[in-house]
Amino acid sequence: MSSAKSWWKEAIVYQVYPRSFKDSNADGVGDLRGIIQQLDYIQSLGIDAVWLNPIFKSPNDDGGYDISDYYSIQPEFGTMQDFDELLQGLHQRGLKLIMDLVLNHSSDEHPWFQESKKSTTNPYRDFYFWRPGKGSNPPNNWPSFFGGSAWQLDETTGEYYLHLFSKKQPDLNWESPALRQEIFKLMHFWLKKGVDGLRLDVISAISKRTDFPDTDTHDFNETIRKYYSNGPRLREFIAETKRNVLVHYPNVMTVGEGPGITPLNALDYLDEKEGLNMIFHFGHMFMDQGSGGRFDPIPWTMNDFKKVFKTWDDAFAAKGWGSIFLGNHDFARMVSRWGNDREHWEKSSKLLITLLLSMRGTTFIYQGDEIGMTNTTLRSVTESKDIETQNGWREANKLGMSEAEFIHRANYSGRDNARTPMQWTEEEKAGFTVGIPWMPINSNKDTINVKQQEQVSGSILSYFKEMAQLKKKNHALTYGSYTMLTDTPDRLFAYYRQEGKEKFLVMLNFSEENLNFPIPLTGKRVIGNYPDTSEKLRAWEALIYKL
Ligand code: ISL
Ligand code: CA
């Protein structure tokens, strides 16, 4: 990876899902003033930047990823004044703010779309993709991310519009120069306020194949790769965004979200002059999805998991920079998914934190993972707050699946898992709100909460802080080379990080077994999730040695 130093390469980014972080006014919905109240907590973690999921005005069909006004704050979350105060509060503490811009689609309630649907000759018509149907069928066979066709018929003009996500999220047409100007304008608006970074939602899909060819595969992730992502004008659109907007803010960091990006085309997005700084790839996140996508789980293997990190590190060996994450608002909780959230909850949470902060690439940690928050349990589909799960059930039901089976799957991989309110205390509402929380609090708040972990030594929270300090103090953990050890037991993930004479060995036992591994006799143990060192690596043991 390119060795030029940048703040964002060294950064530890803490992702805040505003709706579920902290409610300041008892309406059960997390808000900006709630985040302001918790700024000291955020600072105490030793992180460098906060990524906020979208906070713009939105009908909230898809957790705010359906924006109806890019220039105002979602009223439930607060006001522009609250936003300015939050930004200032972060900056005063030396922390940066990364905003989440959704530029692949808007809400159907955005004035652009309201205009666009009025007539085929409306000046905003080409801000979206409108096509006549094929007979009584949609223009092509593309499936939406959230189930059903990606096309919706609109009665007014009798044409269909494209929506890769929900029908309340029509895709924006970047082919239109006027649309692109609007996008650049709104980006300037936020960057002028002093925002330090942007996460660009599904940036991989902004350039469409405008002939809209039918997909020839039933594998959803393959459809994303072949038809939705990496379109013909993608590099051009990103380069134009860079020229028109980003070059004016050289310290601003950009991370593109990229379903469908592969190690082979990743660098298309990351050109130093014309590209973004980083992308989120989904190599490991899609590993356990079968051809049907999220609700079609298949087993993952440790071998595949290790391979993803190797392949992606190789992809950026000469150019570009990686991003490291094990969970976010779209996936199951990291400890429930990659660790063991029962008898080895504490050890495996710490092990995953060790990986997050010692792997090459910028660290992104999702709220609650610093205290080992776990998946939730839905008992029925009606308990889900997520459009993806609700629509997913409709499709599965059509295919004859039982609700019990579907719920079983949603409890494994659904997005509700990550969206339960932050567990601050053992109080009835976990210190998240004094009202009725928009989503039920996880029943394990008595044992898993910030207050408790701030009080005891050896907690997951204190381990996170220690690991964050270790990363800060040792540049090799940021800029050092990454070399995976290959001759190890399958469930052991071990790698070196080295910069000049500084060399670290990271050992992670992803199992409950004791594993044989030659723990170095020389060198110094710098961190571990057991108080001592033994001859073998014990259940879910994580250990770093400085050699
Ligand atoms: O979670 C996924 C697989 O089922 C991803 O493919 C995910 O849907 C995709 O990465 C896009 O996610 C982003 O855009 C969506 C929004 O619902 C997600 O929350 C957001 O992270 C539409 O804006
Ligand atoms: Ca509130």
Short mmCIF file of N, CA and C in Angstrom, two decimals, residues 96-167:
data_model
loop_
_atom_site.label_atom_id
_atom_site.label_comp_id
_atom_site.label_asym_id
_atom_site.label_seq_id
_atom_site.Cartn_x
_atom_site.Cartn_y
_atom_site.Cartn_z
N LYS A 96 -12.56 14.07 14.20
CA LYS A 96 -13.06 14.45 12.88
C LYS A 96 -14.44 13.86 12.64
N LEU A 97 -15.12 14.44 11.65
CA LEU A 97 -16.47 13.96 11.33
C LEU A 97 -16.56 13.50 9.88
N ILE A 98 -17.07 12.30 9.71
CA ILE A 98 -17.28 11.76 8.37
C ILE A 98 -18.78 11.62 8.15
N MET A 99 -19.25 12.23 7.07
CA MET A 99 -20.68 12.15 6.80
C MET A 99 -20.97 11.13 5.72
N ASP A 100 -22.18 10.64 5.74
CA ASP A 100 -22.60 9.57 4.85
C ASP A 100 -23.51 10.16 3.77
N LEU A 101 -22.99 10.29 2.56
CA LEU A 101 -23.79 10.86 1.49
C LEU A 101 -24.34 9.75 0.59
N VAL A 102 -25.62 9.87 0.31
CA VAL A 102 -26.28 8.86 -0.52
C VAL A 102 -26.55 9.50 -1.87
N LEU A 103 -25.71 9.20 -2.85
CA LEU A 103 -25.76 9.90 -4.13
C LEU A 103 -26.17 8.98 -5.27
N ASN A 104 -26.40 7.72 -4.97
CA ASN A 104 -26.85 6.79 -6.01
C ASN A 104 -28.36 6.89 -6.22
N HIS A 105 -29.06 7.32 -5.16
CA HIS A 105 -30.52 7.43 -5.25
C HIS A 105 -30.98 8.50 -4.27
N SER A 106 -32.22 8.94 -4.46
CA SER A 106 -32.79 9.87 -3.48
C SER A 106 -34.07 9.22 -2.97
N SER A 107 -34.80 9.97 -2.17
CA SER A 107 -36.14 9.52 -1.79
C SER A 107 -37.10 9.84 -2.94
N ASP A 108 -38.18 9.07 -3.05
CA ASP A 108 -39.20 9.43 -4.03
C ASP A 108 -39.93 10.70 -3.59
N GLU A 109 -39.72 11.13 -2.36
CA GLU A 109 -40.34 12.36 -1.89
C GLU A 109 -39.45 13.59 -2.11
N HIS A 110 -38.27 13.36 -2.68
CA HIS A 110 -37.42 14.50 -3.03
C HIS A 110 -38.11 15.31 -4.14
N PRO A 111 -38.05 16.65 -4.05
CA PRO A 111 -38.68 17.47 -5.09
C PRO A 111 -38.22 17.11 -6.51
N TRP A 112 -36.97 16.68 -6.67
CA TRP A 112 -36.52 16.29 -8.01
C TRP A 112 -37.40 15.16 -8.56
N PHE A 113 -37.67 14.19 -7.71
CA PHE A 113 -38.47 13.06 -8.19
C PHE A 113 -39.93 13.46 -8.36
N GLN A 114 -40.40 14.27 -7.44
CA GLN A 114 -41.79 14.74 -7.56
C GLN A 114 -42.01 15.44 -8.90
N GLU A 115 -41.01 16.24 -9.30
CA GLU A 115 -41.07 16.88 -10.63
C GLU A 115 -40.95 15.83 -11.73
N SER A 116 -39.93 15.01 -11.58
CA SER A 116 -39.57 14.04 -12.62
C SER A 116 -40.74 13.16 -13.05
N LYS A 117 -41.60 12.82 -12.11
CA LYS A 117 -42.67 11.88 -12.45
C LYS A 117 -43.85 12.57 -13.13
N LYS A 118 -43.85 13.92 -13.13
CA LYS A 118 -45.02 14.65 -13.64
C LYS A 118 -45.31 14.42 -15.12
N SER A 119 -44.24 14.43 -15.93
CA SER A 119 -44.46 14.23 -17.36
C SER A 119 -43.15 13.82 -18.02
N THR A 120 -43.25 13.26 -19.20
CA THR A 120 -42.03 12.81 -19.89
C THR A 120 -41.18 13.99 -20.34
N THR A 121 -41.75 15.19 -20.33
CA THR A 121 -40.98 16.34 -20.79
C THR A 121 -40.55 17.26 -19.65
N ASN A 122 -40.84 16.86 -18.43
CA ASN A 122 -40.45 17.69 -17.29
C ASN A 122 -38.92 17.85 -17.28
N PRO A 123 -38.45 19.08 -16.96
CA PRO A 123 -36.99 19.30 -16.95
C PRO A 123 -36.23 18.34 -16.02
N TYR A 124 -36.89 17.81 -15.01
CA TYR A 124 -36.22 16.87 -14.08
C TYR A 124 -36.39 15.41 -14.50
N ARG A 125 -37.05 15.20 -15.66
CA ARG A 125 -37.31 13.82 -16.06
C ARG A 125 -36.04 12.98 -16.04
N ASP A 126 -34.97 13.55 -16.63
CA ASP A 126 -33.77 12.70 -16.76
C ASP A 126 -32.87 12.75 -15.52
N PHE A 127 -33.38 13.23 -14.40
CA PHE A 127 -32.64 13.07 -13.14
C PHE A 127 -32.76 11.61 -12.65
N TYR A 128 -33.67 10.88 -13.24
CA TYR A 128 -33.92 9.47 -12.86
C TYR A 128 -33.98 8.64 -14.12
N PHE A 129 -34.09 7.33 -13.96
CA PHE A 129 -34.17 6.45 -15.13
C PHE A 129 -35.61 6.02 -15.37
N TRP A 130 -36.16 6.53 -16.44
CA TRP A 130 -37.54 6.17 -16.83
C TRP A 130 -37.49 5.36 -18.12
N ARG A 131 -38.20 4.26 -18.13
CA ARG A 131 -38.23 3.43 -19.34
C ARG A 131 -39.64 2.86 -19.51
N PRO A 132 -40.07 2.68 -20.77
CA PRO A 132 -41.33 1.98 -20.98
C PRO A 132 -41.16 0.50 -20.63
N GLY A 133 -42.25 -0.15 -20.26
CA GLY A 133 -42.19 -1.58 -19.97
C GLY A 133 -42.09 -2.40 -21.24
N LYS A 134 -41.88 -3.71 -21.05
CA LYS A 134 -41.92 -4.63 -22.19
C LYS A 134 -43.25 -5.34 -22.12
N GLY A 135 -44.20 -4.87 -22.90
CA GLY A 135 -45.56 -5.38 -22.75
C GLY A 135 -46.04 -5.03 -21.35
N SER A 136 -46.49 -6.04 -20.62
CA SER A 136 -46.95 -5.75 -19.27
C SER A 136 -45.84 -6.02 -18.24
N ASN A 137 -44.63 -6.21 -18.75
CA ASN A 137 -43.52 -6.48 -17.84
C ASN A 137 -42.59 -5.28 -17.71
N PRO A 138 -41.79 -5.27 -16.62
CA PRO A 138 -40.82 -4.19 -16.47
C PRO A 138 -39.78 -4.21 -17.60
N PRO A 139 -39.03 -3.12 -17.75
CA PRO A 139 -38.05 -3.02 -18.84
C PRO A 139 -37.01 -4.12 -18.87
N ASN A 140 -36.61 -4.66 -17.72
CA ASN A 140 -35.72 -5.83 -17.73
C ASN A 140 -35.96 -6.65 -16.46
N ASN A 141 -35.13 -7.69 -16.29
CA ASN A 141 -35.40 -8.64 -15.20
C ASN A 141 -34.58 -8.36 -13.94
N TRP A 142 -34.07 -7.14 -13.78
CA TRP A 142 -33.22 -6.87 -12.63
C TRP A 142 -33.99 -6.96 -11.31
N PRO A 143 -33.40 -7.70 -10.35
CA PRO A 143 -34.00 -7.75 -9.02
C PRO A 143 -33.49 -6.59 -8.15
N SER A 144 -34.34 -6.13 -7.25
CA SER A 144 -33.90 -5.08 -6.34
C SER A 144 -33.16 -5.72 -5.16
N PHE A 145 -32.28 -4.95 -4.52
CA PHE A 145 -31.58 -5.42 -3.32
C PHE A 145 -32.58 -5.87 -2.27
N PHE A 146 -33.72 -5.24 -2.26
CA PHE A 146 -34.70 -5.51 -1.20
C PHE A 146 -35.85 -6.39 -1.68
N GLY A 147 -35.63 -7.19 -2.70
CA GLY A 147 -36.65 -8.13 -3.16
C GLY A 147 -37.56 -7.55 -4.23
N GLY A 148 -38.05 -8.40 -5.10
CA GLY A 148 -38.95 -7.95 -6.17
C GLY A 148 -38.17 -7.27 -7.29
N SER A 149 -38.92 -6.73 -8.27
CA SER A 149 -38.27 -6.09 -9.41
C SER A 149 -37.61 -4.77 -9.02
N ALA A 150 -36.57 -4.39 -9.73
CA ALA A 150 -35.91 -3.11 -9.51
C ALA A 150 -36.63 -1.98 -10.27
N TRP A 151 -37.76 -2.28 -10.88
CA TRP A 151 -38.51 -1.28 -11.63
C TRP A 151 -39.90 -1.10 -11.03
N GLN A 152 -40.36 0.11 -10.99
CA GLN A 152 -41.70 0.39 -10.49
C GLN A 152 -42.47 1.19 -11.54
N LEU A 153 -43.66 0.71 -11.83
CA LEU A 153 -44.52 1.42 -12.79
C LEU A 153 -45.12 2.65 -12.12
N ASP A 154 -45.06 3.76 -12.82
CA ASP A 154 -45.72 4.96 -12.30
C ASP A 154 -46.86 5.34 -13.23
N GLU A 155 -48.04 5.38 -12.64
CA GLU A 155 -49.27 5.58 -13.42
C GLU A 155 -49.28 6.88 -14.24
N THR A 156 -48.71 7.94 -13.67
CA THR A 156 -48.83 9.25 -14.31
C THR A 156 -48.44 9.22 -15.79
N THR A 157 -47.29 8.63 -16.07
CA THR A 157 -46.85 8.60 -17.47
C THR A 157 -46.84 7.18 -18.04
N GLY A 158 -47.18 6.21 -17.22
CA GLY A 158 -47.20 4.82 -17.70
C GLY A 158 -45.81 4.24 -17.93
N GLU A 159 -44.78 4.92 -17.41
CA GLU A 159 -43.42 4.37 -17.53
C GLU A 159 -42.92 3.85 -16.18
N TYR A 160 -41.85 3.07 -16.27
CA TYR A 160 -41.24 2.52 -15.06
C TYR A 160 -40.01 3.35 -14.67
N TYR A 161 -39.75 3.44 -13.36
CA TYR A 161 -38.47 4.03 -12.93
C TYR A 161 -37.64 2.96 -12.22
N LEU A 162 -36.33 3.16 -12.31
CA LEU A 162 -35.38 2.20 -11.72
C LEU A 162 -35.17 2.49 -10.25
N HIS A 163 -35.21 1.44 -9.44
CA HIS A 163 -34.83 1.57 -8.01
C HIS A 163 -34.09 0.31 -7.60
N LEU A 164 -32.78 0.40 -7.49
CA LEU A 164 -32.02 -0.79 -7.10
C LEU A 164 -32.36 -1.19 -5.67
N PHE A 165 -32.77 -0.20 -4.86
CA PHE A 165 -33.17 -0.52 -3.48
C PHE A 165 -34.70 -0.45 -3.40
N SER A 166 -35.27 0.20 -2.38
CA SER A 166 -36.73 0.13 -2.28
C SER A 166 -37.38 1.03 -3.32
N LYS A 167 -38.68 0.87 -3.52
CA LYS A 167 -39.33 1.70 -4.55
C LYS A 167 -39.43 3.15 -4.10
#
